Short mmCIF file of C-alpha atoms in Angstrom, two decimals:
data_model
loop_
_atom_site.label_atom_id
_atom_site.label_comp_id
_atom_site.label_asym_id
_atom_site.label_seq_id
_atom_site.Cartn_x
_atom_site.Cartn_y
_atom_site.Cartn_z
CA UNK A 1 -6.29 -6.23 -13.74
CA UNK A 2 -6.14 -2.76 -14.72
CA UNK A 3 -5.88 -1.02 -11.49
CA UNK A 4 -5.69 3.08 -11.77
CA UNK A 5 -4.41 2.97 -7.81
CA UNK A 6 -1.52 0.85 -9.33
CA UNK A 7 0.04 2.83 -11.32
CA UNK A 8 1.60 5.96 -11.12
CA UNK A 9 0.34 9.19 -11.19
CA UNK A 10 1.44 10.57 -14.80
CA UNK A 11 -0.18 7.78 -16.20
CA UNK A 12 -2.68 8.27 -13.93
CA UNK A 13 -3.32 11.36 -16.32
CA UNK A 14 -1.96 10.21 -19.76
CA UNK A 15 -4.24 7.70 -19.25
CA UNK A 16 -7.08 10.33 -19.36
CA UNK A 17 -6.27 13.08 -21.40
CA UNK A 18 -6.19 10.06 -24.12
CA UNK A 19 -9.91 8.55 -22.66
CA UNK A 20 -10.92 12.84 -23.04
CA UNK A 21 -9.23 12.15 -26.25
CA UNK A 22 -11.38 8.86 -27.60
CA UNK A 23 -14.54 10.92 -26.00
CA UNK A 24 -14.39 14.16 -28.26
CA UNK A 25 -13.43 12.12 -31.27
CA UNK A 26 -16.49 10.93 -30.74
CA UNK A 27 -18.83 13.91 -30.74
CA UNK A 28 -16.50 15.53 -33.41
CA UNK A 29 -18.11 12.18 -34.61
CA UNK A 30 -21.56 12.32 -34.40
CA UNK A 31 -21.41 16.22 -35.35
CA UNK A 32 -20.38 15.48 -38.00
CA UNK A 33 -22.47 12.56 -38.65
CA UNK A 34 -25.00 14.87 -38.39
CA UNK A 35 -24.11 16.01 -42.02
CA UNK A 36 -23.93 12.99 -43.57
CA UNK A 37 -20.24 13.26 -43.23
CA UNK A 38 -20.20 10.00 -42.57
CA UNK A 39 -16.34 9.43 -41.74
CA UNK A 40 -15.04 6.14 -40.37
CA UNK A 41 -12.21 6.79 -39.27
CA UNK A 42 -12.63 8.86 -35.61
CA UNK A 43 -14.66 5.99 -33.81
CA UNK A 44 -11.88 3.81 -35.36
CA UNK A 45 -8.89 6.26 -34.24
CA UNK A 46 -10.55 6.20 -30.77
CA UNK A 47 -12.00 2.43 -30.19
CA UNK A 48 -7.86 2.01 -30.87
CA UNK A 49 -6.60 5.10 -28.71
CA UNK A 50 -8.46 3.86 -25.86
CA UNK A 51 -6.99 0.02 -26.43
CA UNK A 52 -3.77 0.97 -26.45
CA UNK A 53 -4.30 3.00 -23.85
CA UNK A 54 -5.97 1.16 -21.51
CA UNK A 55 -2.87 -2.36 -22.31
CA UNK A 56 0.01 0.34 -20.87
CA UNK A 57 -1.37 1.37 -17.84
CA UNK A 58 -2.13 -2.56 -17.73
CA UNK A 59 1.66 -3.15 -18.74
CA UNK A 60 2.03 -0.30 -15.74
CA UNK A 61 -0.10 -1.87 -13.17
CA UNK A 62 1.77 -4.95 -14.28
CA UNK A 63 5.22 -3.30 -13.83
CA UNK A 64 5.22 -1.49 -10.14
CA UNK A 65 3.55 -4.39 -8.82
CA UNK A 66 6.58 -7.12 -9.75
CA UNK A 67 9.18 -3.44 -8.92
CA UNK A 68 6.66 -4.00 -5.32
CA UNK A 69 7.42 -8.02 -5.16
CA UNK A 70 11.11 -7.25 -6.22
CA UNK A 71 11.25 -4.20 -2.99
CA UNK A 72 10.07 -6.42 -0.46
CA UNK A 73 12.19 -10.29 -1.18
CA UNK A 74 15.76 -8.03 -2.24
CA UNK A 75 14.59 -6.09 1.34
CA UNK A 76 16.82 -6.94 4.70
CA UNK A 77 15.37 -7.01 8.28
CA UNK A 78 15.00 -4.09 10.10
CA UNK A 79 16.53 -3.42 13.78
CA UNK A 80 13.63 -2.83 16.16
CA UNK A 81 14.54 1.10 16.23
CA UNK A 82 14.47 1.09 12.00
CA UNK A 83 12.02 -0.61 12.18
CA UNK A 84 9.93 1.81 15.27
CA UNK A 85 11.12 4.57 11.82
CA UNK A 86 9.11 2.49 9.53
CA UNK A 87 5.38 2.34 11.55
CA UNK A 88 5.98 6.57 12.43
CA UNK A 89 6.58 7.26 8.01
CA UNK A 90 4.01 4.86 7.42
CA UNK A 91 1.56 6.10 9.49
CA UNK A 92 2.82 9.56 9.35
CA UNK A 93 4.25 11.48 7.01
CA UNK A 94 3.31 8.71 3.66
CA UNK A 95 -0.90 10.06 3.08
CA UNK A 96 1.69 13.58 1.18
CA UNK A 97 5.19 11.13 1.15
CA UNK A 98 4.42 8.17 -1.61
CA UNK A 99 3.68 7.35 -4.31
CA UNK A 100 0.79 6.17 -3.35
CA UNK A 101 0.03 9.27 -1.82
CA UNK A 102 -4.04 9.69 0.23
CA UNK A 103 -4.02 13.23 0.24
CA UNK A 104 -2.10 14.82 -2.35
CA UNK A 105 -2.35 12.88 -5.88
CA UNK A 106 1.71 12.83 -5.66
CA UNK A 107 4.67 12.95 -3.76
CA UNK A 108 5.06 16.32 -1.33
CA UNK A 109 6.92 17.88 -2.95
CA UNK A 110 8.97 15.05 -5.07
CA UNK A 111 9.65 13.25 -1.01
CA UNK A 112 7.88 9.27 -1.69
CA UNK A 113 9.19 7.22 1.11
CA UNK A 114 7.59 4.01 -0.15
CA UNK A 115 10.58 1.83 1.75
CA UNK A 116 13.32 2.08 4.10
CA UNK A 117 15.85 2.89 1.26
CA UNK A 118 14.36 5.65 0.53
CA UNK A 119 14.01 7.04 4.31
CA UNK A 120 17.45 5.96 4.46
CA UNK A 121 17.95 8.71 1.56
CA UNK A 122 16.90 11.27 2.84
CA UNK A 123 17.23 11.48 6.33
CA UNK A 124 19.09 14.30 6.20
CA UNK A 125 15.80 16.03 5.90
CA UNK A 126 13.82 13.65 7.46
CA UNK A 127 15.50 15.50 10.51
CA UNK A 128 15.52 18.66 9.79
CA UNK A 129 11.78 19.29 9.30
CA UNK A 130 10.64 16.39 11.72
CA UNK A 131 13.51 17.62 14.73
CA UNK A 132 14.13 20.01 14.43
CA UNK A 133 11.96 22.82 12.60
CA UNK A 134 8.45 21.21 13.67
CA UNK A 135 7.87 22.05 10.26
CA UNK A 136 6.25 18.02 9.65
CA UNK A 137 3.52 16.87 8.98
CA UNK A 138 2.29 20.38 7.83
CA UNK A 139 -0.05 22.09 10.96
CA UNK A 140 1.06 18.15 12.69
CA UNK A 141 -2.31 16.87 10.56
CA UNK A 142 -1.38 13.60 11.26
CA UNK A 143 -0.58 14.27 15.00
CA UNK A 144 2.72 13.81 15.08
CA UNK A 145 3.65 13.53 19.09
CA UNK A 146 6.47 14.57 20.80
CA UNK A 147 8.11 11.33 21.68
CA UNK A 148 7.58 10.16 18.15
CA UNK A 149 9.55 13.70 17.38
CA UNK A 150 12.36 11.51 19.87
CA UNK A 151 12.61 8.56 17.59
CA UNK A 152 13.18 10.09 15.56
CA UNK A 153 16.27 12.22 16.31
CA UNK A 154 17.32 9.32 18.04
CA UNK A 155 17.52 6.87 15.19
CA UNK A 156 18.89 10.13 12.81
CA UNK A 157 21.80 10.48 16.43
CA UNK A 158 22.30 7.27 16.07
CA UNK A 159 22.76 6.72 11.94
CA UNK A 160 25.49 9.73 12.46
CA UNK A 161 27.64 7.99 14.70
CA UNK A 162 27.21 4.81 12.98
CA UNK A 163 28.33 6.09 9.31
CA UNK A 164 31.39 4.69 8.13
CA UNK A 165 34.60 6.52 9.06
CA UNK A 166 33.32 8.20 12.19
CA UNK A 167 33.85 7.44 16.15
CA UNK A 168 31.07 6.63 18.18
CA UNK A 169 33.29 8.44 20.93
CA UNK A 170 33.26 11.98 18.37
#
């Protein structure tokens, strides 16, 4: 099944551009037809563009689904604290910070939080924006509570103390 919601934003824009180009070719063909010039290459090129872009979109969708399945298969079980953070990220952050964001057409600021690995890699930025400055969620549009901010603060503090090369007493 061909589906645009599984494709990356770049693929979506590319498909739109190709289909608009195909439509322009068909309009040009129609205009030339009225003048008595029958250039059959134009509709053939348009059909070829639509066919190739549809196949490319199907391939991109399949690759995205396979990557998601692999990520699920490889994912380690989350601790209760990580599960709490992951739930907060899903409900409060992914509307803007995801490859499948619903509020924005792409992951805001290039920060995509699609799995716990992404959250771990962005832990310092998340702590700064969510706990220290409380700038995120922007305007608190997703109504993040102080208790949720505290969960993230505890998770970040525990990460810092349990990192390799550090001692819990430091």
